[in-house]
């Protein structure tokens, strides 16, 4: 494409549509603008959630009450959980990068239902506001933890209703986004893009979308039942009325376990996009990655019971759930081996996105392995509800989604904003964040094994030393995060203009100008090759 | 192609509707699981509680919904055959049957209310746990279903006006088709609710 063609179409950032100014963003059905809307909303919530996490870590810097009371701490870990899970990691990558890059990656002008897409963002904001109103309206903030376990969730005098309803509303947003992506991938792939020529990020979004669609309604109805329980005393989960609280746990985890695959699959998709680009080598085992994506999505439905080994279930059920949990580790490991094999003998370019991707592999491995420790029946009983669990899911959820998100934003930032960031500061921020992350969460494995329970504002004196290290790690990590974010915000305004393809990557989004024009492609491309065919590059391209 | 130029994809719209129907079925699926668990735990109480329901009313409502599903399907065929007047009549009949269903439901609920049986009522709490759960599920499931009837009626009302204004035509009828699909979904959920609450005693 010539640069003349570029200039005759305004890019999506400066395009003047029906509405001017901020309304042109809030009512835009352009998938790229909606992606940016999600990016800003999610980052704002993330900063708030991370700050809450820091406050909790400051409380734990010494035994006894240091900066808050027990009830405040309960409110903080609940809000931290609700924000991080429902507002950030579940919508996270699909809502931001999925919206922005799915159409670009498959050669489409937009998603299948652009107006529904905008509606999803509005529902997301509505759900977020309703959930957060629980902090300010009525009695004390919710204190159940993000899991809303029965019967406490309808017995506690705190302001549970808005939190539960907010999570319910957010579910709608998730379902509609998933639905939109499935139809988009089925109907709008560019001519010649067969299923097996589709890049891996869209594949992971496809797997994710099916989970969003088929698991989210279960939590929707479960949360509605909690609402009905609280307001109407129906008795679904209330033992005094004949209900069964363990049934709540089943229904909750039937969604919430697949939900961790909603979080991690798109993260894996980003890593699968990135590694070939920075190793300048075709992805190893494309089909194996596709199949393992779908297998993870499928097996992920049948492992929910491993959250409830100590809640009272039969030995047979425990054995089955434990076995299935080990089974789901196989496709995850297949991916890791494929990524490593992709790097093997590649021409690796160590740039900021690659640093995040490589550290993703590291923390994801630790997170995954510690998951098996929890999935094994014998060790689970010992480690259940300890700091070990907290360390595990922060390694896998924060380590997985967070690092992939950071890898994604540093990879696609030049395309999204048309500007480059300062890679020196970006790398410094990464280094501090990574060291802080390990210092923060690694001691919690040991603390958990020694028996420190989770969700307490206080602990025994013998846990003091490791808790101090962990709290210092939290500060270091947030310091690194601040550098990363400030660097990016600065670059979005004042960075040098980015070329169309700064990394020498081959997928379709790099064939359009940075930032992309409103209609994405002047002519819809026809696909004739595999997405990661780096063998066609000339030596001069490789040295770029 | 300018960004404002919209693209039309009827097949895509229909896939979208089917996917949405999956999610609706799973939403009810959660309640069906709860029903199954508590029926298994309280077989006798569920048996006696079910006898309290008005089976005649249930049968009548089932018939109303089955006919309305037929009429909505016929209205689509009428649109495809360019018979607009016939289609309008058939959609109106569907709407009327849906409203009648709600009226019956209101009478049924009101009757239970009159006997002091509603969620959290003193009389219900005096009965056993099984009865509390049965009626709790009855009100929750038929209530959620009634809400879906209302949504279905709204969609079909929009379709009615679009047919009237010639916006739904023999070459562009996906809204009516999707509305019909949604209506069938509401119907099939009732087909399962009816025997579970009224027939298994």
XYZ file of C-alpha atoms in Angstrom:
745
model
C 0.000 0.000 0.000
C 1.312 3.423 -0.836
C 1.455 6.191 1.685
C -0.930 8.209 -0.490
C -3.642 5.701 0.259
C -2.926 6.077 3.940
C -3.338 9.782 4.019
C -6.720 9.836 2.317
C -8.282 7.977 5.223
C -8.213 9.519 8.655
C -7.035 7.274 11.438
C -9.386 6.110 14.142
C -7.914 8.424 16.782
C -8.566 11.670 14.921
C -11.626 10.598 12.943
C -14.592 12.951 13.314
C -17.830 10.997 13.309
C -21.406 11.830 14.181
C -20.500 13.032 17.661
C -17.684 15.355 18.606
C -15.211 15.218 21.448
C -15.715 12.766 24.259
C -19.131 11.684 22.919
C -17.382 10.573 19.748
C -15.663 8.033 21.966
C -18.485 7.081 24.329
C -20.888 6.427 21.443
C -18.444 5.118 18.892
C -19.110 1.655 17.529
C -15.573 1.436 16.153
C -14.029 -1.672 17.697
C -10.714 0.170 18.111
C -12.239 3.016 20.085
C -14.185 0.550 22.217
C -10.936 -1.305 22.871
C -9.355 1.938 24.058
C -12.386 2.695 26.250
C -11.935 -0.686 27.894
C -8.211 -0.078 28.226
C -8.681 3.153 30.145
C -11.482 1.818 32.339
C -9.639 -1.400 33.138
C -6.367 0.379 33.887
C -8.124 2.792 36.245
C -9.740 -0.061 38.143
C -6.434 -1.906 38.145
C -4.600 0.971 39.768
C -7.289 1.151 42.454
C -7.215 -2.615 42.988
C -3.419 -2.708 43.165
C -3.468 0.106 45.716
C -5.883 -1.901 47.873
C -3.502 -4.839 47.599
C -0.639 -2.636 48.744
C -2.650 -1.458 51.753
C -3.324 -5.078 52.702
C 0.359 -5.871 52.433
C 1.168 -2.868 54.623
C -1.255 -4.185 57.215
C 0.582 -7.509 57.132
C 4.014 -5.959 57.566
C 3.806 -6.680 61.289
C 1.623 -8.916 63.460
C -1.399 -7.329 65.080
C -3.317 -4.368 63.795
C -0.889 -1.982 62.082
C -2.845 0.361 59.828
C -6.410 -0.983 59.881
C -8.999 -2.884 61.869
C -9.984 -6.484 61.108
C -13.296 -5.499 59.500
C -11.584 -2.955 57.253
C -9.172 -5.651 56.137
C -12.132 -7.953 55.340
C -13.682 -5.178 53.269
C -10.381 -4.557 51.472
C -9.716 -8.137 50.414
C -13.308 -8.408 49.244
C -13.127 -5.253 47.157
C -9.649 -6.153 45.920
C -10.992 -9.541 44.798
C -14.162 -8.217 43.175
C -12.267 -5.490 41.336
C -9.407 -7.648 40.172
C -11.496 -10.666 39.165
C -14.741 -9.258 37.801
C -13.573 -5.877 36.546
C -10.079 -6.643 35.326
C -8.866 -10.145 34.608
C -12.135 -11.644 33.340
C -12.905 -8.933 30.761
C -9.245 -7.783 30.532
C -7.493 -9.135 27.498
C -10.506 -9.984 25.305
C -12.148 -6.631 25.974
C -9.036 -4.552 25.295
C -6.854 -6.434 22.827
C -9.608 -8.711 21.553
C -11.725 -5.745 20.595
C -8.886 -3.784 19.131
C -7.047 -6.550 17.313
C -9.449 -9.383 16.539
C -10.853 -7.666 13.423
C -7.374 -6.495 12.413
C -5.887 -9.958 12.850
C -8.524 -11.723 10.782
C -8.799 -9.030 8.134
C -12.222 -7.618 9.022
C -13.481 -4.035 9.206
C -15.155 -4.469 12.584
C -16.719 -7.120 14.796
C -19.946 -8.784 13.676
C -22.208 -6.660 15.906
C -20.578 -3.256 16.473
C -23.524 -1.748 18.338
C -23.776 -4.770 20.625
C -20.080 -4.284 21.250
C -20.631 -0.724 22.431
C -23.549 -1.918 24.549
C -21.200 -4.441 26.191
C -18.924 -1.608 27.291
C -21.835 0.350 28.690
C -23.064 -2.718 30.558
C -19.533 -3.195 31.849
C -19.452 0.360 33.213
C -22.930 -0.007 34.687
C -21.938 -3.267 36.395
C -18.745 -1.698 37.705
C -20.623 1.287 39.140
C -23.239 -0.923 40.779
C -20.547 -3.173 42.260
C -18.503 -0.236 43.547
C -21.567 1.521 44.971
C -21.535 -1.196 47.629
C -18.653 0.723 49.179
C -20.506 3.984 49.583
C -24.193 3.193 49.942
C -25.900 1.668 52.928
C -24.128 -0.185 55.672
C -20.529 -1.445 55.818
C -18.733 -2.578 52.665
C -19.088 -6.274 51.733
C -16.839 -8.627 53.672
C -17.398 -12.076 52.190
C -14.464 -12.224 49.825
C -15.082 -12.210 46.082
C -16.588 -15.710 46.248
C -19.805 -14.607 48.043
C -19.959 -17.948 49.858
C -23.312 -19.005 51.283
C -24.684 -18.762 53.885
C -22.519 -15.834 55.014
C -23.285 -13.784 51.880
C -26.955 -13.488 52.871
C -26.421 -13.437 56.625
C -23.846 -10.685 56.886
C -25.212 -7.268 57.677
C -22.891 -5.617 55.172
C -23.965 -4.144 51.868
C -23.847 -7.311 49.742
C -26.666 -6.677 47.273
C -24.919 -4.129 45.031
C -21.761 -6.240 44.883
C -23.664 -9.380 43.884
C -25.879 -7.538 41.400
C -22.847 -5.779 39.937
C -21.148 -9.116 39.308
C -24.370 -10.348 37.696
C -24.508 -7.348 35.342
C -20.833 -7.728 34.442
C -21.654 -11.284 33.400
C -23.930 -9.926 30.668
C -21.148 -7.821 29.281
C -18.890 -10.852 29.206
C -21.495 -13.024 27.478
C -22.234 -10.433 24.806
C -18.540 -9.916 24.057
C -18.041 -13.669 23.734
C -21.062 -14.010 21.475
C -19.817 -11.166 19.316
C -16.371 -12.708 18.922
C -17.668 -16.167 18.002
C -19.874 -14.761 15.239
C -17.053 -12.457 14.098
C -14.610 -15.332 13.793
C -17.113 -17.539 12.006
C -18.350 -14.922 9.573
C -15.750 -12.230 9.009
C -12.413 -13.897 8.376
C -10.729 -12.490 5.286
C -10.940 -14.532 2.095
C -8.375 -17.312 2.170
C -8.059 -17.292 5.934
C -9.045 -20.868 6.641
C -9.378 -21.959 10.252
C -5.821 -23.232 10.259
C -4.476 -20.014 8.788
C -5.978 -17.986 11.606
C -3.437 -16.441 14.003
C -3.313 -17.911 17.485
C -4.623 -14.896 19.396
C -7.976 -15.110 17.566
C -7.947 -18.854 18.221
C -7.522 -18.272 21.923
C -10.289 -15.651 21.852
C -12.484 -18.221 20.155
C -11.909 -20.780 22.903
C -12.407 -18.088 25.519
C -15.614 -16.859 23.937
C -17.163 -20.309 24.165
C -16.346 -20.475 27.866
C -17.738 -16.978 28.383
C -20.906 -18.057 26.659
C -21.393 -21.443 28.273
C -20.181 -20.820 31.817
C -21.211 -17.248 32.632
C -24.992 -17.940 32.716
C -24.408 -20.353 35.608
C -22.855 -17.676 37.794
C -25.579 -15.307 36.621
C -28.342 -17.513 37.922
C -26.381 -18.403 41.057
C -25.894 -14.753 41.951
C -29.586 -14.136 41.265
C -30.359 -16.937 43.694
C -28.207 -15.225 46.322
C -30.096 -11.999 45.669
C -33.416 -13.846 46.005
C -32.123 -15.473 49.165
C -31.188 -12.145 50.695
C -34.335 -10.290 49.719
C -37.041 -12.981 49.687
C -35.676 -15.713 51.986
C -36.301 -18.437 49.445
C -33.972 -20.939 51.068
C -31.882 -22.172 48.124
C -28.663 -22.225 50.112
C -29.885 -21.541 53.629
C -29.536 -24.582 55.906
C -32.205 -23.273 58.285
C -34.718 -23.470 55.418
C -33.495 -26.820 54.071
C -31.054 -25.410 51.526
C -27.508 -26.622 51.048
C -24.595 -24.141 51.207
C -22.282 -26.645 49.516
C -24.579 -26.563 46.492
C -23.765 -22.867 46.238
C -20.071 -23.692 46.140
C -20.660 -26.186 43.334
C -22.638 -23.721 41.254
C -20.186 -20.927 41.951
C -17.167 -22.939 40.858
C -18.923 -24.453 37.857
C -18.519 -20.953 36.502
C -15.572 -19.639 38.382
C -13.194 -22.401 37.522
C -13.819 -22.128 33.765
C -13.483 -18.391 34.404
C -9.792 -18.844 35.151
C -9.505 -20.188 31.611
C -11.406 -17.138 30.401
C -8.530 -15.253 31.999
C -5.580 -17.356 30.942
C -6.465 -18.487 27.401
C -6.270 -15.013 25.831
C -3.054 -14.448 27.771
C -1.657 -17.603 26.174
C -2.880 -16.278 22.834
C -0.864 -13.068 23.222
C 2.254 -15.054 24.112
C 1.729 -17.248 21.064
C 1.579 -14.120 18.880
C 4.610 -12.535 20.452
C 7.171 -15.299 20.617
C 7.315 -16.014 16.861
C 7.584 -12.278 16.195
C 10.556 -11.848 18.517
C 12.238 -15.148 17.654
C 11.695 -14.430 13.930
C 10.643 -18.004 13.560
C 7.343 -19.759 12.775
C 5.497 -20.865 15.877
C 6.359 -24.428 16.782
C 3.396 -26.814 16.715
C 0.656 -24.447 15.536
C -1.928 -27.214 15.440
C -0.909 -28.535 18.846
C -1.456 -25.067 20.292
C -4.869 -24.801 18.650
C -5.934 -28.220 19.887
C -4.608 -27.579 23.378
C -6.518 -24.275 23.494
C -9.755 -26.072 22.750
C -8.896 -28.926 25.124
C -8.212 -26.514 27.968
C -11.517 -24.802 27.279
C -13.277 -28.176 27.304
C -11.605 -29.957 30.235
C -11.751 -26.734 32.240
C -15.481 -27.352 32.695
C -14.977 -30.541 34.650
C -12.498 -29.626 37.335
C -14.476 -27.213 39.517
C -14.674 -29.665 42.421
C -10.995 -29.176 43.242
C -11.922 -25.930 44.972
C -14.045 -27.928 47.398
C -11.948 -30.887 48.472
C -12.341 -29.881 52.103
C -15.987 -28.808 51.823
C -17.370 -32.311 52.070
C -17.535 -34.494 49.001
C -17.268 -38.228 48.478
C -13.919 -39.917 48.011
C -14.930 -40.908 44.484
C -15.752 -37.326 43.578
C -12.490 -36.116 45.097
C -10.532 -38.668 43.115
C -12.324 -37.810 39.853
C -11.847 -34.062 40.269
C -8.213 -34.472 41.224
C -7.582 -36.691 38.194
C -9.282 -34.221 35.839
C -7.248 -31.410 37.351
C -4.057 -33.229 36.481
C -5.472 -33.870 33.013
C -5.958 -30.156 32.314
C -2.287 -29.593 33.089
C -1.360 -31.586 29.985
C -2.597 -29.186 27.291
C -1.161 -26.292 29.318
C 2.214 -28.003 29.337
C 1.909 -28.699 25.606
C 1.707 -24.963 25.076
C 4.719 -24.250 27.238
C 6.808 -26.808 25.355
C 5.676 -25.328 22.050
C 6.678 -21.851 23.161
C 10.072 -23.049 24.297
C 10.555 -24.924 21.036
C 9.611 -21.758 19.159
C 12.441 -19.921 20.882
C 14.911 -22.734 20.275
C 17.424 -21.677 17.617
C 15.338 -18.566 16.933
C 16.866 -15.186 16.211
C 15.717 -13.735 19.496
C 15.280 -9.978 19.731
C 15.309 -8.952 23.365
C 12.906 -6.034 23.396
C 10.382 -4.946 26.021
C 7.452 -7.128 24.849
C 9.748 -10.119 24.731
C 10.948 -9.498 28.291
C 7.366 -9.537 29.513
C 6.608 -12.661 27.480
C 9.682 -14.495 28.764
C 8.889 -13.605 32.372
C 5.336 -14.779 31.674
C 6.732 -18.222 30.888
C 8.668 -18.206 34.148
C 5.834 -17.178 36.463
C 3.294 -19.236 34.549
C 5.388 -22.358 35.100
C 5.633 -21.702 38.833
C 1.932 -20.910 39.006
C 1.031 -24.035 37.055
C 3.247 -26.357 39.053
C 1.970 -25.030 42.378
C -1.518 -25.646 40.993
C -0.721 -29.338 40.792
C 0.364 -29.289 44.417
C -3.086 -27.951 45.252
C -4.814 -30.349 42.856
C -3.290 -33.368 44.618
C -5.625 -34.606 47.329
C -3.080 -35.225 50.064
C -1.344 -31.862 49.868
C -4.567 -29.953 49.253
C -5.930 -30.702 52.709
C -2.802 -29.255 54.277
C -2.613 -26.187 52.043
C -6.300 -25.346 51.680
C -7.103 -21.737 52.619
C -3.479 -20.861 53.360
C -1.221 -18.213 51.904
C 0.017 -20.934 49.515
C -3.278 -20.704 47.623
C -2.972 -16.931 47.464
C 0.577 -17.225 46.118
C -0.541 -19.844 43.573
C -3.346 -17.849 42.063
C -1.406 -14.629 42.035
C 1.348 -16.397 40.135
C -1.080 -17.862 37.648
C -3.726 -15.137 37.383
C -1.705 -11.998 37.992
C 1.459 -13.602 36.635
C -0.432 -15.034 33.698
C -2.879 -12.327 32.745
C -0.892 -9.381 34.087
C 2.349 -10.254 32.325
C 0.585 -11.155 29.090
C -1.361 -7.902 29.272
C 1.871 -5.981 29.746
C 3.504 -7.953 26.937
C 0.497 -7.163 24.756
C 0.407 -3.467 25.527
C 4.128 -3.077 24.849
C 3.811 -5.094 21.652
C 0.744 -3.360 20.245
C 1.179 0.104 21.737
C 2.824 1.511 18.568
C -0.137 0.243 16.538
C -2.782 1.467 18.971
C -1.419 4.967 19.504
C 0.892 5.413 16.540
C 3.733 6.320 18.893
C 6.753 4.593 20.393
C 7.513 4.425 24.082
C 10.929 4.818 25.689
C 12.250 1.272 25.853
C 14.884 2.103 28.476
C 12.274 3.126 31.033
C 9.992 0.319 29.925
C 12.730 -2.234 30.583
C 13.626 -0.667 33.929
C 9.988 -0.783 34.966
C 9.782 -4.407 33.881
C 12.885 -5.332 35.904
C 11.590 -3.695 39.078
C 8.130 -5.139 38.600
C 9.450 -8.644 37.991
C 11.789 -8.612 41.007
C 9.083 -7.077 43.178
C 6.573 -9.656 41.994
C 8.801 -12.577 42.959
C 9.722 -10.994 46.297
C 6.060 -10.367 47.013
C 4.554 -13.754 46.197
C 7.329 -16.290 46.623
C 7.517 -15.994 50.443
C 3.779 -16.634 50.532
C 4.347 -20.183 49.268
C 6.573 -20.826 52.266
C 4.217 -19.034 54.648
C 1.356 -21.162 53.386
C 3.286 -24.378 53.819
C 4.098 -23.322 57.359
C 0.383 -22.857 57.939
C -0.353 -19.142 57.691
C -4.063 -18.869 56.804
C -5.300 -16.504 54.116
C -7.739 -13.650 54.665
C -6.558 -12.705 58.173
C -5.353 -9.238 59.095
C -3.143 -10.733 61.805
C -0.699 -13.630 62.108
C 1.531 -15.434 64.575
C 4.894 -13.807 65.357
C 6.901 -16.621 63.721
C 5.580 -15.557 60.288
C 6.906 -12.034 60.702
C 10.168 -12.204 58.736
C 8.744 -13.588 55.520
C 5.801 -11.195 55.681
C 8.176 -8.239 55.847
C 9.978 -9.483 52.723
C 6.636 -9.972 50.993
C 5.420 -6.475 51.894
C 8.671 -4.891 50.700
C 8.237 -6.828 47.440
C 4.773 -5.302 47.052
C 6.234 -1.806 47.270
C 8.967 -2.621 44.784
C 6.460 -4.129 42.373
C 4.141 -1.131 42.517
C 7.099 1.171 42.016
C 7.967 -0.758 38.856
C 4.328 -0.669 37.776
C 4.237 3.104 38.222
C 7.303 3.481 35.979
C 5.754 1.259 33.320
C 2.439 3.094 33.327
C 3.890 6.603 33.453
C 6.233 5.719 30.611
C 3.309 4.521 28.501
C 1.088 7.493 29.337
C 3.879 9.838 28.433
C 4.467 7.992 25.174
C 0.784 8.085 24.240
C 1.022 11.872 24.172
C 4.585 12.681 23.275
C 6.240 9.543 21.925
C 8.020 9.535 18.581
C 5.885 8.512 15.616
C 5.823 4.747 15.219
C 6.427 2.996 11.911
C 3.762 0.661 10.563
C 5.671 -2.433 11.605
C 8.238 -1.694 14.304
C 8.875 -5.339 15.233
C 9.017 -6.853 11.788
C 6.035 -9.059 12.614
C 3.963 -10.740 9.916
C 0.371 -10.783 11.118
C -2.190 -8.578 9.404
C -2.415 -5.774 11.956
C 1.123 -4.734 11.011
C 0.202 -4.294 7.343
C -2.026 -1.291 8.087
C -0.787 2.159 9.125
C -0.155 3.043 12.780
C -2.633 4.086 14.106
C -5.029 2.153 11.853
C -7.536 3.953 9.633
C -11.180 3.824 10.666
C -12.100 1.060 8.230
C -8.906 -0.876 9.051
C -8.128 -2.051 5.528
C -8.444 -0.157 2.291
C -9.018 -3.448 0.534
C -9.702 -6.581 2.499
C -6.564 -8.698 2.067
C -6.615 -12.194 0.633
C -4.693 -14.654 2.755
C -2.425 -17.124 1.028
C 0.007 -18.153 3.748
C 0.285 -19.343 7.287
C 0.311 -16.417 9.788
C 3.837 -17.016 11.105
C 5.694 -17.770 7.915
C 8.920 -16.076 8.946
C 10.856 -18.215 6.478
C 9.757 -15.803 3.714
C 11.666 -12.949 5.342
C 14.889 -11.842 3.750
C 18.064 -11.615 5.893
C 17.842 -7.808 5.813
C 14.354 -7.983 7.348
C 15.626 -10.244 10.089
C 18.210 -7.772 11.217
C 15.630 -5.053 11.648
C -16.316 1.436 1.808
C -16.943 4.145 4.354
C -17.087 3.282 8.029
C -20.686 4.366 8.284
C -21.780 1.964 5.575
C -23.353 -0.901 7.462
C -22.965 -4.458 6.433
C -25.770 -6.963 6.649
C -25.227 -10.571 7.615
C -28.415 -12.494 8.295
C -26.623 -15.776 8.868
C -24.364 -14.086 11.397
C -27.351 -12.559 13.156
C -28.988 -15.965 13.369
C -25.829 -17.602 14.755
C -25.751 -14.830 17.333
C -29.337 -15.576 18.341
C -28.658 -19.283 18.677
C -25.646 -18.591 20.862
C -27.741 -16.297 23.021
C -30.362 -19.047 23.305
C -27.647 -21.415 24.573
C -26.871 -18.954 27.332
C -30.552 -18.625 28.242
C -30.931 -22.388 28.453
C -27.892 -22.564 30.717
C -29.319 -19.817 32.882
C -32.391 -21.955 33.460
C -30.103 -24.979 33.623
C -28.661 -23.682 36.890
C -32.140 -23.641 38.398
C -32.938 -27.078 36.986
C -29.842 -28.460 38.739
C -30.984 -26.945 42.023
C -34.444 -28.386 41.440
C -32.990 -31.837 40.764
C -30.849 -31.786 43.892
C -33.671 -30.747 46.197
C -36.209 -33.066 44.611
C -33.763 -35.914 45.241
C -33.344 -34.821 48.855
C -37.048 -34.188 49.581
C -39.057 -36.600 47.409
C -42.115 -36.824 49.675
C -42.449 -33.110 50.357
C -42.094 -32.294 46.650
C -44.795 -34.849 45.909
C -47.326 -33.304 48.273
C -46.412 -29.733 47.438
C -46.881 -30.401 43.729
C -50.433 -31.549 44.388
C -51.209 -28.053 45.641
C -50.642 -26.573 42.201
C -53.555 -26.088 39.813
C -52.912 -28.650 37.103
C -55.751 -27.442 34.875
C -54.186 -23.986 34.754
C -50.828 -25.522 33.883
C -52.281 -27.534 31.029
C -54.122 -24.484 29.700
C -50.933 -22.422 29.747
C -49.003 -25.168 27.994
C -51.580 -25.264 25.226
C -51.520 -21.457 24.905
C -47.745 -21.420 24.495
C -47.702 -24.308 22.043
C -50.251 -22.587 19.831
C -48.361 -19.290 20.078
C -45.173 -21.014 18.922
C -47.070 -22.302 15.907
C -48.523 -18.894 15.098
C -45.183 -17.124 15.319
C -43.675 -19.684 12.953
C -46.592 -19.186 10.574
C -46.178 -15.410 10.699
C -42.607 -15.807 9.453
C -43.768 -17.961 6.562
C -46.429 -15.364 5.779
C -43.765 -12.641 5.616
C -41.614 -14.800 3.372
C -44.616 -15.263 1.068
C -45.206 -11.481 1.021
C -48.533 -11.821 2.828
C -48.124 -8.917 5.187
C -51.710 -8.739 6.458
C -51.748 -12.393 7.380
C -48.415 -12.026 9.126
C -49.683 -9.081 11.181
C -52.689 -11.091 12.314
C -50.536 -14.077 13.255
C -48.070 -11.991 15.261
C -50.971 -10.310 17.038
C -52.434 -13.698 17.943
C -49.033 -14.728 19.313
C -48.869 -11.610 21.426
C -52.388 -12.152 22.677
C -51.644 -15.752 23.672
C -48.507 -14.598 25.482
C -50.505 -12.009 27.431
C -53.146 -14.633 28.259
C -50.385 -16.846 29.620
C -49.274 -14.046 31.903
C -52.837 -13.413 33.035
C -53.231 -17.082 33.970
C -49.914 -16.990 35.748
C -51.043 -13.927 37.670
C -54.241 -15.691 38.728
C -52.252 -18.757 39.827
C -49.720 -16.756 41.800
C -52.452 -14.601 43.296
C -54.289 -17.732 44.412
C -51.174 -19.029 46.200
C -50.595 -15.595 47.682
C -54.202 -15.587 48.928
C -53.506 -18.837 50.760
C -50.492 -17.242 52.387
C -47.993 -19.182 50.323
C -45.240 -16.922 49.064
C -41.470 -16.782 49.636
C -40.711 -16.039 53.271
C -44.380 -16.209 54.352
C -45.144 -17.429 57.848
C -47.454 -20.151 56.653
C -44.809 -21.528 54.290
C -42.174 -21.484 56.997
C -44.491 -23.540 59.222
C -44.459 -26.277 56.581
C -41.404 -28.475 56.186
C -38.140 -27.656 54.439
C -39.172 -29.572 51.337
C -42.275 -27.411 50.861
C -40.269 -24.224 51.390
C -37.837 -25.301 48.697
C -40.554 -26.505 46.316
C -42.485 -23.257 46.439
C -39.301 -21.209 46.471
C -38.236 -22.914 43.265
C -41.744 -22.679 41.838
C -41.881 -18.918 42.301
C -38.292 -18.371 41.191
C -38.470 -20.536 38.071
C -41.925 -19.551 36.864
C -41.094 -15.951 37.762
C -37.919 -15.960 35.706
C -39.827 -17.664 32.912
C -42.565 -15.033 33.050
C -39.875 -12.357 32.783
C -38.676 -14.064 29.607
C -42.235 -14.100 28.273
C -42.333 -10.339 28.787
C -39.013 -9.905 26.940
C -40.294 -12.146 24.132
C -43.477 -10.084 23.906
C -41.408 -6.886 23.625
C -39.295 -8.327 20.806
C -42.361 -9.528 18.943
C -44.096 -6.175 19.425
C -41.117 -4.492 17.778
C -41.331 -7.070 14.991
C -45.040 -6.320 14.617
C -44.401 -2.622 14.060
C -41.567 -3.347 11.660
C -43.787 -5.613 9.574
C -46.444 -2.941 9.594
C -43.987 -0.284 8.389
C -42.585 -2.624 5.770
C -39.204 -2.747 7.468
C -39.497 -6.527 7.729
C -40.059 -7.869 4.234
C -39.746 -11.093 2.310
C -36.110 -10.226 1.614
C -35.185 -8.972 5.093
C -36.900 -10.799 7.917
C -34.104 -11.796 10.268
C -35.514 -9.789 13.196
C -38.808 -11.636 13.063
C -36.980 -14.936 12.632
C -34.785 -14.258 15.676
C -37.795 -13.067 17.667
C -39.513 -16.309 16.744
C -36.473 -18.333 17.812
C -36.462 -16.549 21.149
C -40.173 -17.250 21.551
C -39.630 -20.962 20.860
C -36.916 -20.952 23.529
C -39.352 -19.465 26.042
C -41.802 -22.125 24.974
C -39.412 -25.039 25.377
C -38.355 -23.926 28.841
C -42.004 -24.043 29.840
C -42.315 -27.514 28.302
C -39.813 -28.630 30.948
C -41.161 -26.518 33.790
C -44.702 -27.796 33.339
C -44.097 -31.511 34.006
C -41.516 -30.818 36.727
C -43.913 -28.749 38.792
C -47.391 -29.901 37.807
C -47.216 -33.466 36.520
C -44.661 -35.359 38.624
C -46.586 -35.879 41.822
